[in-house]
C-alpha atoms as a printed R data frame, in Angstrom:
   type eleno elety resid chain resno       x      y       z
1  ATOM     1    CA   GLU     A     1   8.374  0.301  15.627
2  ATOM     2    CA   VAL     A     2  10.412  0.011  12.444
3  ATOM     3    CA   MET     A     3  11.068  3.010  10.248
4  ATOM     4    CA   VAL     A     4  11.352  2.266   6.564
5  ATOM     5    CA   PRO     A     5  12.662  4.961   4.242
6  ATOM     6    CA   VAL     A     6  10.511  5.604   1.203
7  ATOM     7    CA   PRO     A     7  11.325  7.678  -1.860
8  ATOM     8    CA   LEU     A     8   9.755 11.109  -2.073
9  ATOM     9    CA   TYR     A     9   9.210 12.876  -5.359
10 ATOM    10    CA   VAL     A    10   7.232 15.743  -6.816
11 ATOM    11    CA   LEU     A    11   4.418 14.536  -9.061
12 ATOM    12    CA   ASP     A    12   5.267 17.031 -11.819
13 ATOM    13    CA   ASP     A    13   8.828 15.678 -11.922
14 ATOM    14    CA   HIS     A    14   7.653 12.060 -12.001
15 ATOM    15    CA   VAL     A    15   5.175 12.716 -14.824
16 ATOM    16    CA   ARG     A    16   7.909 14.461 -16.824
17 ATOM    17    CA   GLN     A    17  10.567 11.799 -16.169
18 ATOM    18    CA   GLU     A    18   8.241  8.949 -17.070
19 ATOM    19    CA   ALA     A    19   6.786 10.820 -20.068
20 ATOM    20    CA   VAL     A    20   3.216 10.271 -18.865
21 ATOM    21    CA   PRO     A    21   1.004 11.666 -21.640
22 ATOM    22    CA   TYR     A    22  -2.244 12.032 -19.659
23 ATOM    23    CA   VAL     A    23  -3.795 11.135 -16.313
24 ATOM    24    CA   ASP     A    24  -7.496 10.300 -16.522
25 ATOM    25    CA   VAL     A    25  -8.045 10.275 -12.740
26 ATOM    26    CA   LEU     A    26  -5.696 11.627 -10.090
27 ATOM    27    CA   SER     A    27  -6.816 10.400  -6.663
28 ATOM    28    CA   ILE     A    28  -4.918 11.827  -3.693
29 ATOM    29    CA   ASP     A    29  -5.162 10.343  -0.189
30 ATOM    30    CA   THR     A    30  -2.204 11.486   1.883
31 ATOM    31    CA   GLU     A    31  -3.785 11.886   5.312
32 ATOM    32    CA   GLY     A    32  -3.881 15.655   5.401
33 ATOM    33    CA   ASN     A    33  -1.010 16.436   3.065
34 ATOM    34    CA   ASP     A    34  -3.098 16.661  -0.085
35 ATOM    35    CA   PRO     A    35  -2.415 20.415  -0.557
36 ATOM    36    CA   LEU     A    36   1.294 19.646  -0.817
37 ATOM    37    CA   VAL     A    37   0.666 16.997  -3.469
38 ATOM    38    CA   LEU     A    38  -1.511 19.445  -5.399
39 ATOM    39    CA   GLN     A    39   1.284 22.043  -5.244
40 ATOM    40    CA   GLY     A    40   3.738 19.511  -6.632
41 ATOM    41    CA   ALA     A    41   1.329 18.610  -9.422
42 ATOM    42    CA   ARG     A    42   0.514 22.094 -10.649
43 ATOM    43    CA   ARG     A    43   2.011 21.709 -14.153
44 ATOM    44    CA   THR     A    44   0.457 18.265 -14.523
45 ATOM    45    CA   LEU     A    45  -2.935 19.538 -13.372
46 ATOM    46    CA   ALA     A    46  -2.750 22.406 -15.856
47 ATOM    47    CA   ASP     A    47  -2.872 20.205 -18.939
48 ATOM    48    CA   LYS     A    48  -2.595 16.479 -18.233
49 ATOM    49    CA   VAL     A    49  -5.342 15.581 -15.736
50 ATOM    50    CA   GLY     A    50  -8.982 14.961 -16.554
51 ATOM    51    CA   TYR     A    51 -10.321 14.529 -13.018
52 ATOM    52    CA   VAL     A    52  -8.798 15.066  -9.598
53 ATOM    53    CA   GLU     A    53 -10.094 14.068  -6.200
54 ATOM    54    CA   PHE     A    54  -8.629 14.609  -2.766
55 ATOM    55    CA   GLU     A    55  -9.614 14.499   0.885
56 ATOM    56    CA   TYR     A    56  -9.986 17.467   3.182
57 ATOM    57    CA   HIS     A    57  -8.921 17.069   6.798
58 ATOM    58    CA   ARG     A    58  -8.071 19.717   9.329
59 ATOM    59    CA   VAL     A    59  -4.750 18.015  10.024
60 ATOM    60    CA   GLY     A    60  -1.365 17.987   8.318
61 ATOM    61    CA   ALA     A    61  -0.974 20.651   5.659
62 ATOM    62    CA   TRP     A    62  -4.710 21.364   5.837
63 ATOM    63    CA   ALA     A    63  -4.155 22.881   9.278
64 ATOM    64    CA   THR     A    64  -2.564 25.901   7.553
65 ATOM    65    CA   THR     A    65  -4.149 25.718   4.087
66 ATOM    66    CA   LYS     A    66  -7.597 27.061   3.315
67 ATOM    67    CA   LEU     A    67  -9.806 24.784   1.244
68 ATOM    68    CA   SER     A    68 -11.162 27.866  -0.525
69 ATOM    69    CA   SER     A    69  -7.686 28.761  -1.817
70 ATOM    70    CA   VAL     A    70  -7.168 25.241  -3.191
71 ATOM    71    CA   ILE     A    71 -10.594 25.372  -4.863
72 ATOM    72    CA   GLN     A    72  -9.763 28.776  -6.332
73 ATOM    73    CA   ASP     A    73  -6.481 27.433  -7.743
74 ATOM    74    CA   LEU     A    74  -8.218 24.408  -9.284
75 ATOM    75    CA   ASP     A    75 -10.954 26.627 -10.721
76 ATOM    76    CA   GLY     A    76  -8.214 28.713 -12.327
77 ATOM    77    CA   LEU     A    77  -6.853 25.585 -13.978
78 ATOM    78    CA   GLY     A    78 -10.266 24.840 -15.501
79 ATOM    79    CA   PHE     A    79 -11.565 22.252 -13.050
80 ATOM    80    CA   VAL     A    80 -15.180 22.293 -11.918
81 ATOM    81    CA   CYS     A    81 -15.025 21.855  -8.156
82 ATOM    82    CA   TYR     A    82 -17.598 20.230  -5.894
83 ATOM    83    CA   TRP     A    83 -17.346 20.021  -2.126
């Protein structure tokens, strides 16, 4: 098994550094770590994302994160949530 290092960055920082004006669709598929991505995208989600989708698993960060709290946060940012 070969380990390959990959860069890790917070989405809010990347959007700011690259001067991304708007994200039509933000699709997150991080095998259970989606809540962490959403946390790192909070500023971007607040005013630069039209639609966001993510997966819910009971593994990774989802093991300690309630889906209802994520939905509540997204509702507070103006998203209409379906699950």
